[in-house]
Coordinates of C-alpha atoms in Angstrom, one line a residue:
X186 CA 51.5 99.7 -42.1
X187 CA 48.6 97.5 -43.1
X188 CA 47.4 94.9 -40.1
X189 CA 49.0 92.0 -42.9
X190 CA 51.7 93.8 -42.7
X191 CA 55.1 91.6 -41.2
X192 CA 56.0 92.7 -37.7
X193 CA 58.4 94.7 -37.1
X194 CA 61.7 93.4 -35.2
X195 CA 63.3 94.9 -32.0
X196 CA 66.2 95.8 -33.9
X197 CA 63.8 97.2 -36.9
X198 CA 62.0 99.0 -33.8
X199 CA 65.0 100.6 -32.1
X200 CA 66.6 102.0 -35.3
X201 CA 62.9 103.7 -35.6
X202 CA 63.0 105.0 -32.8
X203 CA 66.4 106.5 -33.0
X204 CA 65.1 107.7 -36.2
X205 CA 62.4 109.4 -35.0
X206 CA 64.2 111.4 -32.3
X207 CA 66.8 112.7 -34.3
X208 CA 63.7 113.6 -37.3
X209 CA 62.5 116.1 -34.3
X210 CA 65.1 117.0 -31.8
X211 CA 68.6 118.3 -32.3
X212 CA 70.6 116.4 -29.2
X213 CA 73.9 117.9 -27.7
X214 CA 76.2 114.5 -29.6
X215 CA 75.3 111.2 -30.8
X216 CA 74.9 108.9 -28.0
X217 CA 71.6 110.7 -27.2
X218 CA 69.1 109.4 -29.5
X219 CA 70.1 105.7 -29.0
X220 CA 69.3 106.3 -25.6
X221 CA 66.5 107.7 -25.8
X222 CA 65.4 105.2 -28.0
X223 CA 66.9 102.2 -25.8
X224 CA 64.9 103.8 -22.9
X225 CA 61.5 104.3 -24.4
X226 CA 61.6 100.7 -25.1
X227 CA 62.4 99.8 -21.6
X228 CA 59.4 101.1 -20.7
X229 CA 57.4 98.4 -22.4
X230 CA 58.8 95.9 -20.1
X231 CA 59.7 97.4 -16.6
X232 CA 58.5 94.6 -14.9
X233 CA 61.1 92.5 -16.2
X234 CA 63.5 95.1 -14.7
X235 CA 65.2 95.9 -11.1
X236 CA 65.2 99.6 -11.7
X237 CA 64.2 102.1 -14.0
X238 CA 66.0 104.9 -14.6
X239 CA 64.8 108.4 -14.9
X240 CA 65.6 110.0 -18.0
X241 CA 66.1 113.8 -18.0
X242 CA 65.7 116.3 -20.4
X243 CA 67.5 119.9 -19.0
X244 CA 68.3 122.8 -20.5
X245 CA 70.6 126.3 -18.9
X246 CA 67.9 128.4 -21.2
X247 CA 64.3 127.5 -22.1
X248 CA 63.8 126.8 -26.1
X249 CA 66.5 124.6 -26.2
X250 CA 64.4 121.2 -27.4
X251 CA 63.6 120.1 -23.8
X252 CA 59.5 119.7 -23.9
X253 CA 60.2 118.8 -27.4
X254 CA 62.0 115.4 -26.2
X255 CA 59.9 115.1 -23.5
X256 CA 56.9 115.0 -25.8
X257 CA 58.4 112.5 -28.3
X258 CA 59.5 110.2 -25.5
X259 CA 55.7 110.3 -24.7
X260 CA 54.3 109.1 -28.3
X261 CA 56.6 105.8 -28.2
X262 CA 56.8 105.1 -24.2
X263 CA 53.9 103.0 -22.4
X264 CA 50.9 104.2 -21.3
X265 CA 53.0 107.5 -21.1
X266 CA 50.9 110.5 -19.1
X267 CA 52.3 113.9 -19.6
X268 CA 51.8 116.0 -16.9
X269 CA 53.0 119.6 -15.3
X270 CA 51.5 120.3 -11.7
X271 CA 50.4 116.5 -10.7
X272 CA 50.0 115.9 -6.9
X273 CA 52.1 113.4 -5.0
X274 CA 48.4 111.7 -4.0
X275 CA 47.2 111.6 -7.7
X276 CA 50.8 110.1 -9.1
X277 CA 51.2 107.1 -6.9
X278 CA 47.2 106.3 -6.8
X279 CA 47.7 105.9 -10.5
X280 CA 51.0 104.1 -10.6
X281 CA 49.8 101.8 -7.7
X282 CA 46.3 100.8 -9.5
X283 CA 48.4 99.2 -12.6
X284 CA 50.2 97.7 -9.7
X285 CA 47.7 96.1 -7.9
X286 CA 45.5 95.2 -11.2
X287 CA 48.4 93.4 -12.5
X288 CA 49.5 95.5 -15.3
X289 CA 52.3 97.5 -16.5
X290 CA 52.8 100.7 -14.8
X291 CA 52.4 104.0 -16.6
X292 CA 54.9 105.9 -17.8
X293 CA 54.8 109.2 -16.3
X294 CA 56.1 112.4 -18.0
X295 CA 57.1 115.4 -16.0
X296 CA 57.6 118.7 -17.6
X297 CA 58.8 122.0 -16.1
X298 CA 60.3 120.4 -13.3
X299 CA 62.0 123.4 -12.2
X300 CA 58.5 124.8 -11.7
X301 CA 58.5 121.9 -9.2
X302 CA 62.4 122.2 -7.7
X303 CA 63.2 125.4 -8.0
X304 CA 61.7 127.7 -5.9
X305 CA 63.9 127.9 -2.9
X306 CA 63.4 125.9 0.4
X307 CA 61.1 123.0 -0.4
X308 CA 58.0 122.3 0.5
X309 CA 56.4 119.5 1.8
X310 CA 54.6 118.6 -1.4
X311 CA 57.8 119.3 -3.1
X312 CA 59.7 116.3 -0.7
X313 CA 57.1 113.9 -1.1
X314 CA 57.1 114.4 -4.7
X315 CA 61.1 114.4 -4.3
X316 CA 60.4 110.8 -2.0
X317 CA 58.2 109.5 -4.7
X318 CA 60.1 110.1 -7.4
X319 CA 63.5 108.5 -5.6
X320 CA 61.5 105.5 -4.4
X321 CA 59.8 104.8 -7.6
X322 CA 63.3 103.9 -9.3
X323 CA 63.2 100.5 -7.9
X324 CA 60.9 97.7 -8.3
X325 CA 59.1 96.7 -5.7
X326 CA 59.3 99.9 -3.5
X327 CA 56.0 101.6 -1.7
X328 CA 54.5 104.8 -0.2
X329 CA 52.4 104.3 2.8
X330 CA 49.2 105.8 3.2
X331 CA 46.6 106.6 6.2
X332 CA 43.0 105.9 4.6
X333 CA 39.7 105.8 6.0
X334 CA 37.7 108.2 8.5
X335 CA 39.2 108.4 12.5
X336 CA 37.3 105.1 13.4
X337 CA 38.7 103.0 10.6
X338 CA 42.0 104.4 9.7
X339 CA 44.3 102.0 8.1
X340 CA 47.7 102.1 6.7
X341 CA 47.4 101.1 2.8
X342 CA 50.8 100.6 0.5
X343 CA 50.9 102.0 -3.0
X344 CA 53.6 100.7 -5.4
X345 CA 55.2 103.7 -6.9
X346 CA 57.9 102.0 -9.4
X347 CA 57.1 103.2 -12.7
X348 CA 59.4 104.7 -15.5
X349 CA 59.9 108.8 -15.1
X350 CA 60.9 111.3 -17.8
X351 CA 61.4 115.0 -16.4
X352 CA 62.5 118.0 -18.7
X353 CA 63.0 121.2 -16.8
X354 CA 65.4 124.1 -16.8
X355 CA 69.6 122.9 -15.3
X356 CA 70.3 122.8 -11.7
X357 CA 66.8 122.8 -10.1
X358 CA 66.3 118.8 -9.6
X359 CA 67.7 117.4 -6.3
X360 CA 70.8 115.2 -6.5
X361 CA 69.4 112.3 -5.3
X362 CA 67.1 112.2 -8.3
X363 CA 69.7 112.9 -10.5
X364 CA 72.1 110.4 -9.7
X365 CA 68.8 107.5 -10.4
X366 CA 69.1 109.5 -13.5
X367 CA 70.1 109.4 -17.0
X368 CA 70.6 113.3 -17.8
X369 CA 70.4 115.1 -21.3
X370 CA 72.1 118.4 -21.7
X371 CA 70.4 120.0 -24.1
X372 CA 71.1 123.2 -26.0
X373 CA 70.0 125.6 -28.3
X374 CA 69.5 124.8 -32.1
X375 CA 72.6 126.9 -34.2
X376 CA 71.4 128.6 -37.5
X377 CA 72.5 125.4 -39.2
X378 CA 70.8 122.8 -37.1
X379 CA 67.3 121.6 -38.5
X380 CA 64.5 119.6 -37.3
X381 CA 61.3 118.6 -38.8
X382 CA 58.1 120.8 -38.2
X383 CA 56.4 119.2 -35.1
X384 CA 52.8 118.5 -35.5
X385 CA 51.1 116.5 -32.8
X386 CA 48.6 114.4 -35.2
X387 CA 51.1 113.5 -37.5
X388 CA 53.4 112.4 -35.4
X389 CA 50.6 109.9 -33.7
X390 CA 50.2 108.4 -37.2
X391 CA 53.6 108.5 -37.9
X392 CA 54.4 106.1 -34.8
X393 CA 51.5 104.0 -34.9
X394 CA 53.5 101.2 -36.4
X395 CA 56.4 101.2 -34.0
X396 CA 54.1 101.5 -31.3
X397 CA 52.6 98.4 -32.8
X398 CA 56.2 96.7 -32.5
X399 CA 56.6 97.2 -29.1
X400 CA 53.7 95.9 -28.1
X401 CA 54.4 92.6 -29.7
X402 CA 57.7 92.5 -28.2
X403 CA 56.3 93.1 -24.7
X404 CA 53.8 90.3 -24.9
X405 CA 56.8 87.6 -26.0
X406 CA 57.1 85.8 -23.5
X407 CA 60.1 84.6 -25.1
X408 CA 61.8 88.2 -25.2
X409 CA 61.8 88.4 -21.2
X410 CA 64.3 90.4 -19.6
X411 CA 63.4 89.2 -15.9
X412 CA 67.0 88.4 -14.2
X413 CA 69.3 89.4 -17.4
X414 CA 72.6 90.4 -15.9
X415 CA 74.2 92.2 -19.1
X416 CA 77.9 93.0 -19.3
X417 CA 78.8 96.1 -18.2
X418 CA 81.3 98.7 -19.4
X419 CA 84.8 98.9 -17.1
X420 CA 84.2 100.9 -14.5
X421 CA 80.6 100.9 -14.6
X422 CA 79.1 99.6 -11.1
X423 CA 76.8 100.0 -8.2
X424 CA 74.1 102.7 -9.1
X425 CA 75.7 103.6 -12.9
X426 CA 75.3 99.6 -13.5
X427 CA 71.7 99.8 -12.2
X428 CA 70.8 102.9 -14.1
X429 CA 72.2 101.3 -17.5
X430 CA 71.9 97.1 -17.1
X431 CA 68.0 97.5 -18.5
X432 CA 69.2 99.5 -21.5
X433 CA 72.3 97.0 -22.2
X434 CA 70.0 94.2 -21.9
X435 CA 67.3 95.4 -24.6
X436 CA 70.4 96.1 -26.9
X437 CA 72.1 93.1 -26.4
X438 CA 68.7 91.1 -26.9
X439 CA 68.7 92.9 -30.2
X440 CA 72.3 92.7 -31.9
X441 CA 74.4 94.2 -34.4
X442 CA 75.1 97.4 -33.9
X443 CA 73.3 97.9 -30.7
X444 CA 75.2 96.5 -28.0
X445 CA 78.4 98.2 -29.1
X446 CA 76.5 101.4 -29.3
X447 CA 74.5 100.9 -26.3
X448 CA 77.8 100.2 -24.0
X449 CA 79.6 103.5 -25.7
X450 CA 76.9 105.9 -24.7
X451 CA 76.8 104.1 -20.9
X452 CA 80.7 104.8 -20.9
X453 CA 80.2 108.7 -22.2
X454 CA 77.0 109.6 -20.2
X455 CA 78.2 107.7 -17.1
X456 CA 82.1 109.1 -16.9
X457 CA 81.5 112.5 -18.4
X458 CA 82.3 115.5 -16.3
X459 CA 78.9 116.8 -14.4
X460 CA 77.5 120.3 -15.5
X461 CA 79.6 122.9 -12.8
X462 CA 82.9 122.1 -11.0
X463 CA 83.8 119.2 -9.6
X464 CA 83.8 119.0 -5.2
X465 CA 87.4 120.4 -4.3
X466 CA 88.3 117.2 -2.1
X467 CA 87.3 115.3 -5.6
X468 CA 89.3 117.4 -7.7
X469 CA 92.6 117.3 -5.3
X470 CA 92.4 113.6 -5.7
X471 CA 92.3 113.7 -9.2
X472 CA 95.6 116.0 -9.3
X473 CA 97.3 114.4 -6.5
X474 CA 96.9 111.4 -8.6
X475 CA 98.2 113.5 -11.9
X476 CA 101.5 114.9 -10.6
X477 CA 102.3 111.4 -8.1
X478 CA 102.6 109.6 -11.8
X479 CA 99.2 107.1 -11.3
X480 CA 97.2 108.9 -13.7
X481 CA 98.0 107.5 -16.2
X482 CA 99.8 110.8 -17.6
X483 CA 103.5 109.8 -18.6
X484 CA 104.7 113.4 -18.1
X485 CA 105.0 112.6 -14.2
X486 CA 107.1 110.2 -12.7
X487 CA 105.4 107.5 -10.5
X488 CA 105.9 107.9 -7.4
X489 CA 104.6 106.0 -3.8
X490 CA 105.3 108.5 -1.4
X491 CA 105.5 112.7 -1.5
X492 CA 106.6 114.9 0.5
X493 CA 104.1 118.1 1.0
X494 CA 106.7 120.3 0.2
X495 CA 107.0 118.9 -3.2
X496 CA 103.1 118.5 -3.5
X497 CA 102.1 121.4 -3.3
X498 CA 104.7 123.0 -5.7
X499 CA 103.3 120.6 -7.9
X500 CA 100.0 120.8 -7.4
X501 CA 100.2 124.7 -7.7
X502 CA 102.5 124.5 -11.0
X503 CA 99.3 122.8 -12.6
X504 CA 98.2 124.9 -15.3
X505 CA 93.8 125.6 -14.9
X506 CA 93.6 124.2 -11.4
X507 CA 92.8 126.0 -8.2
X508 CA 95.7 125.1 -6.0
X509 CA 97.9 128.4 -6.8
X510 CA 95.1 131.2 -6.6
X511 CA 94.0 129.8 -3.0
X512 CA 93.8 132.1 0.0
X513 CA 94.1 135.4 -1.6
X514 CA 96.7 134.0 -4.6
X515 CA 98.7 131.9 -1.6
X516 CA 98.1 128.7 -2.9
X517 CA 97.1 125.7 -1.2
X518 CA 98.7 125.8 2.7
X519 CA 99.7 122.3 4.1
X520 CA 97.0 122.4 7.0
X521 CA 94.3 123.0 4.2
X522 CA 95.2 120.2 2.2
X523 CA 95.3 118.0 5.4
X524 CA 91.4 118.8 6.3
X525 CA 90.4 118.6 2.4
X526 CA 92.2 115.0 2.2
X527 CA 90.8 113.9 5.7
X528 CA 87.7 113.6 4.4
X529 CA 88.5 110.8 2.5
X530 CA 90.7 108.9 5.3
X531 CA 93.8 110.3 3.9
X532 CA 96.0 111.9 5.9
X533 CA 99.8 113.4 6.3
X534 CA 102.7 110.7 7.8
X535 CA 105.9 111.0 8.8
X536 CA 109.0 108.8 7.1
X537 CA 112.4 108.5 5.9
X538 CA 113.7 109.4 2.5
X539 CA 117.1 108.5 1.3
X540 CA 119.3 110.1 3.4
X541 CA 117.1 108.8 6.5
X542 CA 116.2 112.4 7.1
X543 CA 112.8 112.7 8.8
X544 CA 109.9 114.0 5.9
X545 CA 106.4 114.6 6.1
X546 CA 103.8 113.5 3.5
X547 CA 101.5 111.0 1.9
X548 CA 101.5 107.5 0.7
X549 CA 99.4 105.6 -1.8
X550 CA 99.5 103.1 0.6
X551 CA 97.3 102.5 4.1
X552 CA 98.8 102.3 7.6
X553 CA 97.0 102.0 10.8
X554 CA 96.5 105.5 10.8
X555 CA 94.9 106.2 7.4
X556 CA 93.6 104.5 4.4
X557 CA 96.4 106.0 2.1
X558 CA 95.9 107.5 -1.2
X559 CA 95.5 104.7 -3.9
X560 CA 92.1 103.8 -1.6
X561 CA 90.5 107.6 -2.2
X562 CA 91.3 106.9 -5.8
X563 CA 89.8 103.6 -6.2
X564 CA 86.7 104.9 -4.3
X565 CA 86.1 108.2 -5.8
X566 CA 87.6 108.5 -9.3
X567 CA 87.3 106.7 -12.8
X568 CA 89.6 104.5 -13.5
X569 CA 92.5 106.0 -15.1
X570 CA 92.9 105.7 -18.7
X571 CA 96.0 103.7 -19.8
X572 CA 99.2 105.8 -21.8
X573 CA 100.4 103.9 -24.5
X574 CA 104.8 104.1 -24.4
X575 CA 106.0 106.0 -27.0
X576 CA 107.7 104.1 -29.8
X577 CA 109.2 106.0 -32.0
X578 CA 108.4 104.8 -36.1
X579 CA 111.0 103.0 -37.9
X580 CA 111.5 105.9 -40.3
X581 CA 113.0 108.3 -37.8
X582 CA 115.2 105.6 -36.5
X583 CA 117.1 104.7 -39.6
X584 CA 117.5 108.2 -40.2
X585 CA 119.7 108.7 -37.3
X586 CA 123.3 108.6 -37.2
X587 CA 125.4 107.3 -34.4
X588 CA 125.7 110.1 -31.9
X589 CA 127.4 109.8 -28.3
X590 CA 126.8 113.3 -26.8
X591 CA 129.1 114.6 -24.2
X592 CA 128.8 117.4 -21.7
X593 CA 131.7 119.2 -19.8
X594 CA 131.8 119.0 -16.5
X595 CA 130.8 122.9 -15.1
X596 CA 132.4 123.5 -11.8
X597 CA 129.9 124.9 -8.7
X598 CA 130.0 128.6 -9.0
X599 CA 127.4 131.4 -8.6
X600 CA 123.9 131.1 -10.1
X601 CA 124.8 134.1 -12.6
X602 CA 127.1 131.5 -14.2
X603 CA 125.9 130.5 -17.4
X604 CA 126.0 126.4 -18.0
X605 CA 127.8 126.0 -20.8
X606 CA 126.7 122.6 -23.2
X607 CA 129.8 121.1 -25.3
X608 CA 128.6 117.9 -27.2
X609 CA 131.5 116.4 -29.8
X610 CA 131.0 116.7 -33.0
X611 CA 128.8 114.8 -35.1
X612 CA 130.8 112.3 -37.5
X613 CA 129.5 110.0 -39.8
X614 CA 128.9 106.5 -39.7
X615 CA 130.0 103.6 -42.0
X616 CA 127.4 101.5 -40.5
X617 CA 124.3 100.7 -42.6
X618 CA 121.1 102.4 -41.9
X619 CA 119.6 98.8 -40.2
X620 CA 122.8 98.5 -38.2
X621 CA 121.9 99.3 -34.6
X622 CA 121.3 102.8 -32.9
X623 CA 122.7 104.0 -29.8
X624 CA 120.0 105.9 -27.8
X625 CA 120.0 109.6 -28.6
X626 CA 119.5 112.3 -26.3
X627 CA 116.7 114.6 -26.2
X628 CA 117.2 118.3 -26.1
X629 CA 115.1 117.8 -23.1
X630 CA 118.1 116.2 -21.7
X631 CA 120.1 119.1 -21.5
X632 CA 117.4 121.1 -20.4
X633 CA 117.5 119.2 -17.5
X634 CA 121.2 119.2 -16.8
X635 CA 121.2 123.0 -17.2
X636 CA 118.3 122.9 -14.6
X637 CA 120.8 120.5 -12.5
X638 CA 123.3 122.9 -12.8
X639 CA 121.7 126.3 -11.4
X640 CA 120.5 123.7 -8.5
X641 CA 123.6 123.0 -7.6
X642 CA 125.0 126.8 -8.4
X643 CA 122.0 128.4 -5.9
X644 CA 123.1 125.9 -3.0
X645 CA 127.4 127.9 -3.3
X646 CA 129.2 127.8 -1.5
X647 CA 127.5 125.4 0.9
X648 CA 124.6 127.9 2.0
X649 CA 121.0 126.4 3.3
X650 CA 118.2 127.3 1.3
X651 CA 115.0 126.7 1.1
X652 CA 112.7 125.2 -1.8
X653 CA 111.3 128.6 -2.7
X654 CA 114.6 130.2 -2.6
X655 CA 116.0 127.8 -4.9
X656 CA 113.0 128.2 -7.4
X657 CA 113.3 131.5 -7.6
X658 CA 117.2 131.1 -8.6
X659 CA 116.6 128.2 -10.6
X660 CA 114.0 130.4 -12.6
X661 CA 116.0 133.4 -13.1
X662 CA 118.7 130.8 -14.0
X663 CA 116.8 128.3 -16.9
X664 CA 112.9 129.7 -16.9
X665 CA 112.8 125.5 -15.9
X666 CA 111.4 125.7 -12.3
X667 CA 108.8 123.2 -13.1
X668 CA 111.4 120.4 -12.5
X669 CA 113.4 121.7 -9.8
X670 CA 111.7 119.1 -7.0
X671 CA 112.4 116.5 -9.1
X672 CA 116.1 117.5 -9.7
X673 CA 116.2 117.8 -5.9
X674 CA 114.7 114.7 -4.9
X675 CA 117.4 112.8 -7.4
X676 CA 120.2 114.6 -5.9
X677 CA 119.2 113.7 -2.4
X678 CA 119.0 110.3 -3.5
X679 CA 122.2 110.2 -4.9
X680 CA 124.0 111.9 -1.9
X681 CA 124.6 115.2 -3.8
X682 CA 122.7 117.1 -1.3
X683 CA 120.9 116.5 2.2
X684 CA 118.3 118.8 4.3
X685 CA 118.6 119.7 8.0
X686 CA 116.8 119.8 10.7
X687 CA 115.2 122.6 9.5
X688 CA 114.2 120.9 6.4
X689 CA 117.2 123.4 4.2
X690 CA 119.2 121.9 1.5
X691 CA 122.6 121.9 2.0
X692 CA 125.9 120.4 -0.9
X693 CA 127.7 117.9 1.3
X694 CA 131.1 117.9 1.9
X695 CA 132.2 116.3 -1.1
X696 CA 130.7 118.7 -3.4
X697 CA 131.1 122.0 -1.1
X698 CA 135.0 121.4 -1.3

């Protein structure tokens, strides 16, 4: 670009940028290089933000593109310092001189960070670099310093925000830099993934004009981002909004495509699942949510209030969960559950069902003893993301023919008894195609009245049984186990059967006779 040459525009400047990254580094999906590029620019005007997040480049193997992105970060970023071994005295002496001159801090690049993290129990270098690097995430914040001989010694404060880009090997940086963090997974290059050769010169030249743009642009006075307040994607708040509001802002300031883009990669970096597994206590509230129907997930029914009982079948019917191989293939216990959901102020009460028999469980709601569920979830977990109802298309309903299925009544017997299904015959109907359709039902339907069926069967002639005994029956009876609670739960409700004292189903009268 010649010096007559026009200026280039922010939105001209990030597409460049976006550009460039993806010219020289292969990134895990497509939400990476816009960031990149949205955070590079932020570093041009920090002081016009609250907090800067770090950006992180990690890797589970070395040669997976993580210096690589660390160095092109550096070519487009301000003032930008790449560095391996830097002291904790040396870092904040040169962020705090920019400070205290009046100038934008540095941008300071840290690579091999699991050089750094990653050897064990930390030092004390190691946590003040660790303090530094926390503090330094928002403006305004300071490391105090003893200077001067015995005689003279005075505390001095060094302003340490500055922007921070680390690349290092997966699971060496501390949380707590981590969560100030936006975090890149990278991974190695397939046979078919290319990037440009990487030749430190060129690149310089090859910059020199976007570099030029974003100097501009952070010397308009008129482009200031100083108390923006961008809006942020549902869900998005507290630290995730402070990590993400100074990236929104610069793509909202630009347009088009930008802000849409911008908010899409805050939504996928900020809600995807973390490299490893989930805490436990997180990932019970996330099922317990699943299987009570608030997830969300149409498959369950939604449901306030649950007895453990029925829970935990649940909970350990879930396919690729841990709640079934528990305690040496037990499953989850009652009293385990109880301490994992105490931690969040959730814990087991006592209540009526139906049939004003005494049950113990949990509630979505609080009491004066607990917080209750739908508080845990609204606390810990993303919001759920809504199920559209099934409608079914216009096509397959003209297609249908008037049906009105009937079943036989099937007397109690023993389980071995097979349930026999009788629907009428099918005739035809006179009506037109548009006339209207009586509802049809599923083969699931009579899935569940043969699962009805074998409930009632394993309960003849009026013995007490347990939940796990009438599984088992129910199993060998159907292969449908997965829904006996639920057929239980309805027939208590309707008066079909009741529980003891003991907690055993029993038929009542009316049906035993």
């Amino acid at each position: 670009m010649s010096d007559n040459a026009a200026v280039l525009t922010l939105p001209d400047i990030l597409d460049g940028l976006e550009a460039l990254y993806t010219k020289y580094v292969v990134f895990p999906n497509e939400h990476c290089a816009p960031t990149a590029a949205l955070w590079a620019a932020h570093t041009w005007r920090v002081n016009d933000a609250y907090a800067s997040p770090r950006l992180v480049f990690q890797s589970a193997t070395p040669a997976s593109g993580k210096t690589r992105g660390l160095e092109v970060t550096a070519h487009v970023s301000f003032n930008a310092r790449m560095t391996i071994s830097s002291s904790t005295a040396a870092l904040f002496r040169r962020i705090g001189s920019a400070h205290h001159n009046g100038q934008t801090p540095p941008t300071i690049c840290f690579d091999e960070t699991d050089a750094v993290f990653g050897g064990g129990r930390p030092s004390e270098q190691t946590e003040q670099l660790r303090g530094l690097m926390n503090s330094g995430y928002k403006r305004g914040a300071t490391v105090d310093r003893c200077e001067g001989d015995a005689s003279e010694m005075k505390v001095i404060e060094w302003p340490v925000f500055a922007p921070l880009a680390m690349a290092g090997l997966s699971g060496n940086l501390p949380d707590t830099i981590t969560t100030r963090a936006i975090v890149i997974d990278m991974k190695k290059r397939t046979s078919k993934e290319r990037v440009q050769p990487y030749r430190e010169r060129s690149v310089k030249a090859e910059v020199e004009p976007l570099v030029r743009g974003l100097a501009q642009w952070a010397q308009d006075d008129a482009c200031s981002l100083a108390g923006v307040y961008p809006d942020m994607p549902r869900g998005v708040e507290d630290r995730a909004a402070e990590v993400w509001e100074p990236l929104i802002a610069i793509a909202d300031q630009a347009g088009g495509q930008w802000p849409k883009r911008a908010r899409e990669a805050c939504t996928a970096f900020v809600f995807k699942p973390r490299g490893g597994t989930p805490p436990m206590g997180i990932e019970l509230l996330s099922d317990i949510r699943k299987v009570m129907g608030h997830g969300g997930d149409s498959e369950y029914r939604t449901v306030d209030r649950i007895r453990t009982t029925e829970l935990l079948e649940k909970l350990r019917a879930l396919s690729e969960s841990p709640w079934g191989e528990l305690d040496a293939g037990h499953g989850l216990s009652p009293r385990k559950l109880s301490r994992l959901l105490d931690a969040y102020d959730v814990r087991p009460i006592t209540f009526r069902d139906s049939l004003s028999s005494t049950a113990k469980g949990y509630q979505v709601a609080s009491n004066d003893r607990q917080a209750g569920l739908a508080d845990a979830w609204d606390r810990y977990l993303s919001p759920p993301e809504p199920t559209a109802p099934h409608t079914p298309s216009p096509k397959s309903v003209t297609t249908v023919t008037t049906v009105t299925p009937q079943v036989d009544a099937l007397p109690i017997g023993n389980p071995s008894n097979r349930v026999t299904v009788t629907p009428k015959p099918v005739t035809d109907s006179p009506s037109p195609v548009t006339s209207k359709v009586t509802d049809v039902t599923d083969v699931t339907d009579f899935q569940r009245m043969a699962t009805r069926q074998a409930v009632l069967n394993s309960l003849s002639p009026n013995v007490a049984s347990n939940l796990g005994a009438i599984m088992r029956q129910v199993k060998d009876a159907t292969g449908s186990g997965a829904t006996t609670g639920d057929e239980l739960d309805q027939l208590e409700k309707e008066g079909t059967v009741y529980r003891d004292a003991k907690g055993h189903y029993l038929l009542t009268r009316k049906q035993a006779s």
